PDB file of C-alpha atoms and ligand atoms in Angstrom:
ATOM      1  CA  MET Y   1       8.219  22.033 -16.984  1.00  0.00           C
ATOM      2  CA  LYS Y   2       5.764  19.643 -15.106  1.00  0.00           C
ATOM      3  CA  PRO Y   3       4.641  20.275 -11.690  1.00  0.00           C
ATOM      4  CA  LYS Y   4       6.718  18.415  -8.709  1.00  0.00           C
ATOM      5  CA  LEU Y   5       4.621  16.099  -7.262  1.00  0.00           C
ATOM      6  CA  ALA Y   6       5.846  14.531  -4.163  1.00  0.00           C
ATOM      7  CA  LEU Y   7       3.736  11.698  -2.694  1.00  0.00           C
ATOM      8  CA  LEU Y   8       3.604   9.562   0.413  1.00  0.00           C
ATOM      9  CA  THR Y   9       2.196   6.218   0.806  1.00  0.00           C
ATOM     10  CA  GLY Y  10       1.320   3.365   2.940  1.00  0.00           C
ATOM     11  CA  ALA Y  11      -0.321   0.035   3.876  1.00  0.00           C
ATOM     12  CA  GLY Y  12      -4.020   1.303   2.784  1.00  0.00           C
ATOM     13  CA  MET Y  13      -2.367   1.848  -1.043  1.00  0.00           C
ATOM     14  CA  SER Y  14      -1.815  -1.532  -1.378  1.00  0.00           C
ATOM     15  CA  ALA Y  15      -5.410  -2.464   0.682  1.00  0.00           C
ATOM     16  CA  GLU Y  16      -6.912  -3.057  -2.578  1.00  0.00           C
ATOM     17  CA  SER Y  17      -4.089  -5.341  -3.904  1.00  0.00           C
ATOM     18  CA  GLY Y  18      -5.049  -7.722  -1.208  1.00  0.00           C
ATOM     19  CA  PHE Y  19      -2.700  -6.662   1.288  1.00  0.00           C
ATOM     20  CA  SER Y  20      -3.384  -6.440   4.676  1.00  0.00           C
ATOM     21  CA  THR Y  21      -2.907  -2.894   6.365  1.00  0.00           C
ATOM     22  CA  PHE Y  22      -0.959  -3.257   9.952  1.00  0.00           C
ATOM     23  CA  ARG Y  23      -3.221  -1.044  11.966  1.00  0.00           C
ATOM     24  CA  ASP Y  24      -6.543  -1.231  11.010  1.00  0.00           C
ATOM     25  CA  LYS Y  25      -8.900  -3.995  12.553  1.00  0.00           C
ATOM     26  CA  GLY Y  26      -7.685  -7.175  11.758  1.00  0.00           C
ATOM     27  CA  GLY Y  27      -4.582  -5.782  10.434  1.00  0.00           C
ATOM     28  CA  LEU Y  28      -0.910  -7.191  10.397  1.00  0.00           C
ATOM     29  CA  TRP Y  29       0.405  -6.111  13.688  1.00  0.00           C
ATOM     30  CA  GLU Y  30      -2.693  -7.836  15.890  1.00  0.00           C
ATOM     31  CA  THR Y  31      -1.613 -11.369  14.612  1.00  0.00           C
ATOM     32  CA  HIS Y  32       1.791 -10.915  14.572  1.00  0.00           C
ATOM     33  CA  PRO Y  33       3.548  -9.043  17.016  1.00  0.00           C
ATOM     34  CA  VAL Y  34       5.648  -6.087  15.922  1.00  0.00           C
ATOM     35  CA  GLU Y  35       8.168  -6.771  18.407  1.00  0.00           C
ATOM     36  CA  GLN Y  36       8.527 -10.616  17.452  1.00  0.00           C
ATOM     37  CA  VAL Y  37       8.904  -9.620  13.487  1.00  0.00           C
ATOM     38  CA  ALA Y  38       9.356  -6.453  13.195  1.00  0.00           C
ATOM     39  CA  THR Y  39      12.489  -5.547  15.393  1.00  0.00           C
ATOM     40  CA  PRO Y  40      16.490  -6.325  15.793  1.00  0.00           C
ATOM     41  CA  GLU Y  41      15.867  -7.688  19.074  1.00  0.00           C
ATOM     42  CA  GLY Y  42      12.745 -10.115  17.679  1.00  0.00           C
ATOM     43  CA  TRP Y  43      15.357 -11.294  14.927  1.00  0.00           C
ATOM     44  CA  ARG Y  44      18.079 -12.097  17.277  1.00  0.00           C
ATOM     45  CA  ALA Y  45      15.816 -14.407  19.607  1.00  0.00           C
ATOM     46  CA  ASP Y  46      13.950 -16.318  16.596  1.00  0.00           C
ATOM     47  CA  PRO Y  47      15.698 -15.537  12.505  1.00  0.00           C
ATOM     48  CA  GLU Y  48      13.480 -18.240  11.609  1.00  0.00           C
ATOM     49  CA  LEU Y  49      10.201 -16.873  12.743  1.00  0.00           C
ATOM     50  CA  VAL Y  50      11.361 -13.768  11.096  1.00  0.00           C
ATOM     51  CA  ASN Y  51      12.292 -14.890   7.643  1.00  0.00           C
ATOM     52  CA  ASN Y  52       8.803 -17.265   7.558  1.00  0.00           C
ATOM     53  CA  PHE Y  53       6.770 -13.965   8.610  1.00  0.00           C
ATOM     54  CA  TYR Y  54       8.424 -12.469   5.291  1.00  0.00           C
ATOM     55  CA  ASN Y  55       8.787 -15.161   3.177  1.00  0.00           C
ATOM     56  CA  GLY Y  56       5.107 -15.886   3.745  1.00  0.00           C
ATOM     57  CA  LEU Y  57       4.518 -11.684   2.718  1.00  0.00           C
ATOM     58  CA  ARG Y  58       7.040 -12.439  -0.273  1.00  0.00           C
ATOM     59  CA  ARG Y  59       4.716 -15.110  -1.320  1.00  0.00           C
ATOM     60  CA  GLN Y  60       1.849 -13.193  -1.568  1.00  0.00           C
ATOM     61  CA  LEU Y  61       3.681 -10.297  -3.314  1.00  0.00           C
ATOM     62  CA  VAL Y  62       4.452 -12.114  -6.168  1.00  0.00           C
ATOM     63  CA  ASP Y  63       1.089 -13.445  -6.808  1.00  0.00           C
ATOM     64  CA  ALA Y  64      -0.710 -10.096  -5.930  1.00  0.00           C
ATOM     65  CA  ALA Y  65      -1.175  -6.889  -8.975  1.00  0.00           C
ATOM     66  CA  PRO Y  66      -1.297  -3.365  -8.254  1.00  0.00           C
ATOM     67  CA  ASN Y  67      -4.452  -1.759  -8.301  1.00  0.00           C
ATOM     68  CA  ALA Y  68      -6.386   0.388 -10.097  1.00  0.00           C
ATOM     69  CA  GLY Y  69      -4.876   3.392  -7.558  1.00  0.00           C
ATOM     70  CA  HIS Y  70      -1.041   2.389  -8.441  1.00  0.00           C
ATOM     71  CA  ARG Y  71      -1.660   2.599 -12.016  1.00  0.00           C
ATOM     72  CA  LEU Y  72      -3.505   6.303 -11.795  1.00  0.00           C
ATOM     73  CA  LEU Y  73      -0.301   7.223 -10.092  1.00  0.00           C
ATOM     74  CA  ALA Y  74       2.017   5.725 -12.946  1.00  0.00           C
ATOM     75  CA  GLU Y  75       0.063   7.456 -15.737  1.00  0.00           C
ATOM     76  CA  MET Y  76      -0.116  11.036 -13.929  1.00  0.00           C
ATOM     77  CA  GLU Y  77       4.222  10.580 -15.421  1.00  0.00           C
ATOM     78  CA  ARG Y  78       2.508  12.142 -18.167  1.00  0.00           C
ATOM     79  CA  ASP Y  79       1.231  15.366 -16.454  1.00  0.00           C
ATOM     80  CA  TYR Y  80       3.882  15.802 -13.690  1.00  0.00           C
ATOM     81  CA  GLU Y  81       7.452  14.896 -12.301  1.00  0.00           C
ATOM     82  CA  MET Y  82       6.370  12.348  -9.285  1.00  0.00           C
ATOM     83  CA  THR Y  83       8.202  11.016  -6.578  1.00  0.00           C
ATOM     84  CA  ILE Y  84       6.775   8.212  -4.585  1.00  0.00           C
ATOM     85  CA  ILE Y  85       8.225   7.884  -0.911  1.00  0.00           C
ATOM     86  CA  THR Y  86       6.363   4.948  -0.378  1.00  0.00           C
ATOM     87  CA  GLN Y  87       6.434   2.977   3.323  1.00  0.00           C
ATOM     88  CA  ASN Y  88       5.832  -0.065   1.692  1.00  0.00           C
ATOM     89  CA  VAL Y  89       8.035  -2.461   1.080  1.00  0.00           C
ATOM     90  CA  ASP Y  90       6.257  -4.302  -1.725  1.00  0.00           C
ATOM     91  CA  ASP Y  91       6.895  -3.271  -5.456  1.00  0.00           C
ATOM     92  CA  LEU Y  92       3.674  -3.150  -7.215  1.00  0.00           C
ATOM     93  CA  HIS Y  93       4.589   0.941  -7.693  1.00  0.00           C
ATOM     94  CA  GLU Y  94       7.012   0.231  -9.801  1.00  0.00           C
ATOM     95  CA  ARG Y  95       5.339  -2.544 -11.215  1.00  0.00           C
ATOM     96  CA  ALA Y  96       2.809  -0.368 -12.076  1.00  0.00           C
ATOM     97  CA  GLY Y  97       4.962   1.983 -13.916  1.00  0.00           C
ATOM     98  CA  SER Y  98       6.096   4.220 -11.647  1.00  0.00           C
ATOM     99  CA  THR Y  99       9.938   5.305 -11.936  1.00  0.00           C
ATOM    100  CA  HIS Y 100      10.729   7.349  -9.295  1.00  0.00           C
ATOM    101  CA  VAL Y 101      10.173   5.173  -5.785  1.00  0.00           C
ATOM    102  CA  ILE Y 102      11.591   5.817  -2.804  1.00  0.00           C
ATOM    103  CA  HIS Y 103      11.391   2.870  -0.166  1.00  0.00           C
ATOM    104  CA  LEU Y 104      11.805   4.412   2.899  1.00  0.00           C
ATOM    105  CA  HIS Y 105      11.241   0.873   4.896  1.00  0.00           C
ATOM    106  CA  GLY Y 106      12.883  -1.691   2.428  1.00  0.00           C
ATOM    107  CA  GLU Y 107      12.106  -4.218  -0.227  1.00  0.00           C
ATOM    108  CA  LEU Y 108      10.410  -7.425   0.644  1.00  0.00           C
ATOM    109  CA  MET Y 109      12.050  -8.971  -2.709  1.00  0.00           C
ATOM    110  CA  LYS Y 110      15.243  -8.291  -1.481  1.00  0.00           C
ATOM    111  CA  ALA Y 111      17.591  -9.700   1.142  1.00  0.00           C
ATOM    112  CA  CYS Y 112      20.380  -8.319   2.973  1.00  0.00           C
ATOM    113  CA  SER Y 113      23.365  -8.638   5.853  1.00  0.00           C
ATOM    114  CA  SER Y 114      22.644  -8.869   9.676  1.00  0.00           C
ATOM    115  CA  THR Y 115      25.359  -7.388  10.397  1.00  0.00           C
ATOM    116  CA  ASP Y 116      25.099  -4.002   8.368  1.00  0.00           C
ATOM    117  CA  PRO Y 117      21.716  -4.264   7.002  1.00  0.00           C
ATOM    118  CA  ALA Y 118      22.723  -0.888   4.749  1.00  0.00           C
ATOM    119  CA  ASP Y 119      25.730  -1.946   3.100  1.00  0.00           C
ATOM    120  CA  PRO Y 120      24.712  -2.351  -0.731  1.00  0.00           C
ATOM    121  CA  ARG Y 121      27.296  -5.024  -1.563  1.00  0.00           C
ATOM    122  CA  HIS Y 122      25.325  -7.565   0.406  1.00  0.00           C
ATOM    123  CA  ILE Y 123      22.047  -6.656  -0.641  1.00  0.00           C
ATOM    124  CA  VAL Y 124      20.099  -8.974  -2.974  1.00  0.00           C
ATOM    125  CA  THR Y 125      17.273  -9.337  -4.951  1.00  0.00           C
ATOM    126  CA  LEU Y 126      15.572 -13.221  -4.618  1.00  0.00           C
ATOM    127  CA  PRO Y 127      14.990 -14.462  -7.779  1.00  0.00           C
ATOM    128  CA  LEU Y 128      11.104 -16.318  -8.382  1.00  0.00           C
ATOM    129  CA  ASP Y 129      12.707 -19.715  -7.876  1.00  0.00           C
ATOM    130  CA  HIS Y 130      14.425 -18.758  -4.434  1.00  0.00           C
ATOM    131  CA  LEU Y 131      11.967 -16.673  -2.886  1.00  0.00           C
ATOM    132  CA  ASP Y 132      12.257 -17.754   0.767  1.00  0.00           C
ATOM    133  CA  ILE Y 133      15.107 -16.580   2.971  1.00  0.00           C
ATOM    134  CA  ARG Y 134      15.772 -20.555   3.760  1.00  0.00           C
ATOM    135  CA  PRO Y 135      17.007 -21.473   7.749  1.00  0.00           C
ATOM    136  CA  GLY Y 136      20.962 -20.723   8.102  1.00  0.00           C
ATOM    137  CA  GLU Y 137      21.427 -18.609   4.780  1.00  0.00           C
ATOM    138  CA  ARG Y 138      23.963 -16.658   4.724  1.00  0.00           C
ATOM    139  CA  ALA Y 139      24.982 -13.303   3.306  1.00  0.00           C
ATOM    140  CA  GLY Y 140      28.028 -12.119   1.314  1.00  0.00           C
ATOM    141  CA  ASP Y 141      30.033 -11.363   4.802  1.00  0.00           C
ATOM    142  CA  GLY Y 142      28.812 -14.231   6.238  1.00  0.00           C
ATOM    143  CA  SER Y 143      26.140 -12.924   8.609  1.00  0.00           C
ATOM    144  CA  LEU Y 144      22.964 -14.579   8.202  1.00  0.00           C
ATOM    145  CA  LEU Y 145      20.811 -13.561   5.310  1.00  0.00           C
ATOM    146  CA  ARG Y 146      18.118 -11.688   6.703  1.00  0.00           C
ATOM    147  CA  PRO Y 147      14.979  -9.559   4.592  1.00  0.00           C
ATOM    148  CA  PHE Y 148      15.686  -6.179   3.915  1.00  0.00           C
ATOM    149  CA  ILE Y 149      13.539  -4.085   5.936  1.00  0.00           C
ATOM    150  CA  VAL Y 150      13.944  -1.299   8.436  1.00  0.00           C
ATOM    151  CA  TRP Y 151      12.855  -2.712  11.816  1.00  0.00           C
ATOM    152  CA  PHE Y 152      11.545  -0.215  14.373  1.00  0.00           C
ATOM    153  CA  GLY Y 153      14.574   1.155  16.469  1.00  0.00           C
ATOM    154  CA  GLU Y 154      16.547   1.274  13.142  1.00  0.00           C
ATOM    155  CA  PRO Y 155      17.873   4.257  11.180  1.00  0.00           C
ATOM    156  CA  VAL Y 156      15.655   4.934   7.778  1.00  0.00           C
ATOM    157  CA  PRO Y 157      18.885   5.850   5.361  1.00  0.00           C
ATOM    158  CA  LEU Y 158      16.102   7.169   2.749  1.00  0.00           C
ATOM    159  CA  ILE Y 159      14.928   9.833   5.286  1.00  0.00           C
ATOM    160  CA  GLY Y 160      17.344  12.824   3.954  1.00  0.00           C
ATOM    161  CA  THR Y 161      16.779  12.208   1.013  1.00  0.00           C
ATOM    162  CA  ALA Y 162      13.090  11.847   1.519  1.00  0.00           C
ATOM    163  CA  ALA Y 163      13.092  15.590   3.376  1.00  0.00           C
ATOM    164  CA  GLU Y 164      14.299  17.071   0.291  1.00  0.00           C
ATOM    165  CA  VAL Y 165      11.795  15.595  -2.206  1.00  0.00           C
ATOM    166  CA  VAL Y 166       9.359  17.118  -0.345  1.00  0.00           C
ATOM    167  CA  SER Y 167      10.333  20.317   0.556  1.00  0.00           C
ATOM    168  CA  ALA Y 168      11.647  20.750  -3.554  1.00  0.00           C
ATOM    169  CA  ALA Y 169       7.945  20.043  -4.215  1.00  0.00           C
ATOM    170  CA  ASP Y 170       4.824  21.870  -5.585  1.00  0.00           C
ATOM    171  CA  ALA Y 171       2.635  19.966  -3.724  1.00  0.00           C
ATOM    172  CA  LEU Y 172       2.129  16.778  -1.037  1.00  0.00           C
ATOM    173  CA  ILE Y 173      -0.138  14.200  -1.607  1.00  0.00           C
ATOM    174  CA  VAL Y 174      -0.943  11.426   1.201  1.00  0.00           C
ATOM    175  CA  ILE Y 175      -2.490   8.316   0.498  1.00  0.00           C
ATOM    176  CA  GLY Y 176      -3.157   5.598   3.265  1.00  0.00           C
ATOM    177  CA  THR Y 177      -0.720   6.023   5.941  1.00  0.00           C
ATOM    178  CA  SER Y 178      -2.054   6.615   9.659  1.00  0.00           C
ATOM    179  CA  LEU Y 179       1.001   8.637   9.983  1.00  0.00           C
ATOM    180  CA  ALA Y 180       1.328   6.945  13.063  1.00  0.00           C
ATOM    181  CA  VAL Y 181       5.185   6.319  12.415  1.00  0.00           C
ATOM    182  CA  TYR Y 182       8.161   8.223  12.664  1.00  0.00           C
ATOM    183  CA  PRO Y 183      10.423   9.200  11.005  1.00  0.00           C
ATOM    184  CA  ALA Y 184       8.142   9.057   7.854  1.00  0.00           C
ATOM    185  CA  ALA Y 185       4.704  10.773   9.328  1.00  0.00           C
ATOM    186  CA  GLY Y 186       7.263  14.124  10.058  1.00  0.00           C
ATOM    187  CA  LEU Y 187       7.797  14.565   6.430  1.00  0.00           C
ATOM    188  CA  ILE Y 188       4.592  16.393   6.190  1.00  0.00           C
ATOM    189  CA  HIS Y 189       6.388  19.311   8.387  1.00  0.00           C
ATOM    190  CA  ALA Y 190       8.986  19.136   5.024  1.00  0.00           C
ATOM    191  CA  ALA Y 191       6.281  20.408   2.587  1.00  0.00           C
ATOM    192  CA  ARG Y 192       6.625  24.778   1.820  1.00  0.00           C
ATOM    193  CA  PRO Y 193       4.103  26.076   4.090  1.00  0.00           C
ATOM    194  CA  ASP Y 194       2.566  27.376   0.493  1.00  0.00           C
ATOM    195  CA  VAL Y 195       2.014  23.942  -1.175  1.00  0.00           C
ATOM    196  CA  PRO Y 196      -1.094  22.320  -1.129  1.00  0.00           C
ATOM    197  CA  ILE Y 197      -1.181  19.292   0.716  1.00  0.00           C
ATOM    198  CA  PHE Y 198      -3.648  16.223  -0.243  1.00  0.00           C
ATOM    199  CA  LEU Y 199      -4.609  13.236   1.965  1.00  0.00           C
ATOM    200  CA  ILE Y 200      -6.828  10.359   0.613  1.00  0.00           C
ATOM    201  CA  ASP Y 201      -7.566   7.790   3.012  1.00  0.00           C
ATOM    202  CA  PRO Y 202     -11.440   6.329   4.031  1.00  0.00           C
ATOM    203  CA  ASN Y 203     -10.354   6.938   7.666  1.00  0.00           C
ATOM    204  CA  GLU Y 204     -10.036  10.027   9.318  1.00  0.00           C
ATOM    205  CA  VAL Y 205      -6.505  10.320  10.042  1.00  0.00           C
ATOM    206  CA  GLY Y 206      -4.656  13.187  12.518  1.00  0.00           C
ATOM    207  CA  THR Y 207      -2.420  15.703  10.323  1.00  0.00           C
ATOM    208  CA  PRO Y 208      -0.737  18.803  12.359  1.00  0.00           C
ATOM    209  CA  ARG Y 209      -3.100  21.503  12.926  1.00  0.00           C
ATOM    210  CA  ASP Y 210      -0.483  24.129  11.340  1.00  0.00           C
ATOM    211  CA  ARG Y 211      -1.393  22.600   8.137  1.00  0.00           C
ATOM    212  CA  HIS Y 212      -4.712  22.887   5.890  1.00  0.00           C
ATOM    213  CA  VAL Y 213      -4.809  19.340   4.167  1.00  0.00           C
ATOM    214  CA  HIS Y 214      -7.537  18.645   1.193  1.00  0.00           C
ATOM    215  CA  VAL Y 215      -9.194  15.587   2.576  1.00  0.00           C
ATOM    216  CA  ILE Y 216     -10.386  12.776   0.061  1.00  0.00           C
ATOM    217  CA  ARG Y 217     -12.292  10.455   2.312  1.00  0.00           C
ATOM    218  CA  ASP Y 218     -12.309   7.402   0.156  1.00  0.00           C
ATOM    219  CA  VAL Y 219      -9.990   4.283  -1.048  1.00  0.00           C
ATOM    220  CA  ALA Y 220      -6.907   4.377  -3.261  1.00  0.00           C
ATOM    221  CA  SER Y 221      -8.646   3.508  -6.356  1.00  0.00           C
ATOM    222  CA  ARG Y 222     -10.855   5.985  -6.639  1.00  0.00           C
ATOM    223  CA  GLY Y 223      -9.076   8.597  -4.129  1.00  0.00           C
ATOM    224  CA  VAL Y 224      -6.390   9.294  -6.932  1.00  0.00           C
ATOM    225  CA  ALA Y 225      -9.252   9.363  -9.419  1.00  0.00           C
ATOM    226  CA  THR Y 226     -11.008  12.036  -7.622  1.00  0.00           C
ATOM    227  CA  LEU Y 227      -7.281  14.016  -6.566  1.00  0.00           C
ATOM    228  CA  ILE Y 228      -6.592  14.186 -10.411  1.00  0.00           C
ATOM    229  CA  GLU Y 229      -9.410  16.326 -10.681  1.00  0.00           C
ATOM    230  CA  ALA Y 230      -8.841  18.268  -7.962  1.00  0.00           C
ATOM    231  CA  LEU Y 231      -5.042  18.523  -8.805  1.00  0.00           C
ATOM    232  CA  ARG Y 232      -6.499  20.085 -12.453  1.00  0.00           C
ATOM    233  CA  GLN Y 233      -8.562  22.941 -10.181  1.00  0.00           C
ATOM    234  CA  GLN Y 234      -4.841  24.577  -8.601  1.00  0.00           C
ATOM    235  CA  PRO Y 235      -3.610  27.051 -10.666  1.00  0.00           C
ATOM    236  CA  SER Y 236      -0.114  27.066  -8.984  1.00  0.00           C
ATOM    237  CA  LEU Y 237       0.232  23.106 -10.629  1.00  0.00           C
ATOM    238  CA  HIS Y 238      -0.338  24.216 -14.116  1.00  0.00           C
ATOM    239  CA  SER Y 239       2.778  23.155 -16.219  1.00  0.00           C
ATOM    240  CA  SER Y 240       4.879  26.371 -17.559  1.00  0.00           C
TER     241      SER Y 240
HETATM  242  P1  LIG V   1      -0.884   1.248   8.519  1.00  0.00           P
HETATM  243  O1  LIG V   1      -1.895   0.400   8.855  1.00  0.00           O
HETATM  244  O2  LIG V   1      -0.748   2.229  10.184  1.00  0.00           O
HETATM  245  O3  LIG V   1      -2.456   2.774   8.318  1.00  0.00           O
HETATM  246  C1  LIG V   1      -3.127   1.963   7.408  1.00  0.00           C
HETATM  247  C2  LIG V   1      -3.584   3.135   6.569  1.00  0.00           C
HETATM  248  O4  LIG V   1      -4.588   3.078   5.219  1.00  0.00           O
HETATM  249  C3  LIG V   1      -4.926   3.818   7.656  1.00  0.00           C
HETATM  250  O5  LIG V   1      -5.199   5.085   7.809  1.00  0.00           O
HETATM  251  C4  LIG V   1      -6.392   3.393   7.236  1.00  0.00           C
HETATM  252  O6  LIG V   1      -7.734   4.347   7.102  1.00  0.00           O
HETATM  253  C5  LIG V   1      -5.906   3.429   5.065  1.00  0.00           C
HETATM  254  N1  LIG V   1      -6.398   2.205   4.756  1.00  0.00           N
HETATM  255  C6  LIG V   1      -6.851   1.174   4.906  1.00  0.00           C
HETATM  256  N2  LIG V   1      -7.910   1.059   3.658  1.00  0.00           N
HETATM  257  C7  LIG V   1      -7.670   1.999   2.444  1.00  0.00           C
HETATM  258  C8  LIG V   1      -7.727   1.923   1.116  1.00  0.00           C
HETATM  259  N3  LIG V   1      -8.603   0.343   0.767  1.00  0.00           N
HETATM  260  N4  LIG V   1      -7.359   2.872   0.561  1.00  0.00           N
HETATM  261  C9  LIG V   1      -6.298   3.657   1.159  1.00  0.00           C
HETATM  262  N5  LIG V   1      -6.317   3.956   2.316  1.00  0.00           N
HETATM  263  C10 LIG V   1      -6.503   2.697   3.309  1.00  0.00           C
HETATM  264  O7  LIG V   1      -0.089   1.479   7.828  1.00  0.00           O
HETATM  265  P2  LIG V   1       0.644   2.590   7.792  1.00  0.00           P
HETATM  266  O8  LIG V   1       0.851   4.050   7.871  1.00  0.00           O
HETATM  267  O9  LIG V   1       1.653   2.354   6.051  1.00  0.00           O
HETATM  268  O10 LIG V   1       6.580  -0.454   9.173  1.00  0.00           O
HETATM  269  O11 LIG V   1       2.230   2.006   8.575  1.00  0.00           O
HETATM  270  C11 LIG V   1       3.855   2.559   8.628  1.00  0.00           C
HETATM  271  C12 LIG V   1       4.799   1.870   8.659  1.00  0.00           C
HETATM  272  O12 LIG V   1       4.012   1.200  10.345  1.00  0.00           O
HETATM  273  C13 LIG V   1       4.837   0.473   8.014  1.00  0.00           C
HETATM  274  O13 LIG V   1       5.684   0.902   6.582  1.00  0.00           O
HETATM  275  C14 LIG V   1       5.155  -0.653   8.696  1.00  0.00           C
HETATM  276  C15 LIG V   1       4.602  -0.663  10.167  1.00  0.00           C
HETATM  277  O14 LIG V   1       5.031  -0.987  11.274  1.00  0.00           O
HETATM  278  C16 LIG V   1       7.768  -1.350   9.131  1.00  0.00           C
HETATM  279  O15 LIG V   1       7.381  -2.625   8.842  1.00  0.00           O
HETATM  280  C17 LIG V   1       8.967  -0.883   9.763  1.00  0.00           C
END
């Protein structure tokens, strides 16, 4: 049986694909106030401004490519049973070839009802020839069509599933997240006390004091290559 790895990825995972992170210097929340573009209140105040923000990111996404870090994680499926829990709304893990990806904060390529964003009947994938959500465009239930993004103050429907994945894992790997946003950041506490936790980030990230975390202080691409070597040294992570 292959050892089970749970991964928690954040904006730093996609930085080498050209995406700004949120909280680093010059990050997205510096140029686009979070309350304007990532809250239900911001949406109600100015849906067009919010749509324009995500339309721009979506256009950037279709021109972007997975980086070496994404690709290495996909290749690791040969040796490990991998589930990637990502806070990222891009689809770069999937495009690199990862097959088990949980999007905690939604998906940029999708749009949904603004009355009930989680209603699967009204979640649509935006095709390449219709990338923008246009002013006044409607979802299947007649409400304004909105980006399929979990905004601040909204429930995170997949958090329970993600916690189950982490608690069943033989190791937890955290990549490119400041661990500043809950409930995602709390997933680290779902890891069993005996399993190793690895963290890849070029900057210092606060982690729970009661857990030993193996820190790889590097960017995602090189960090994942280092991680692969480190996992080979862990006797608990050899296939049985
Ligand atoms: P942050 O911007 O808070 O954190 C990004 C992390 O990536 C930081 O710890 C950086 O040091 C690290 N980083 C920067 N470049 C990197 C690289 N090349 N390789 C690896 N790491 C790098 O982003 P998140 O933690 O993902 O939510 O933010 C979590 C959530 O907050 C997002 O999903 C988003 C945001 O508000 C919503 O929009 C709902």
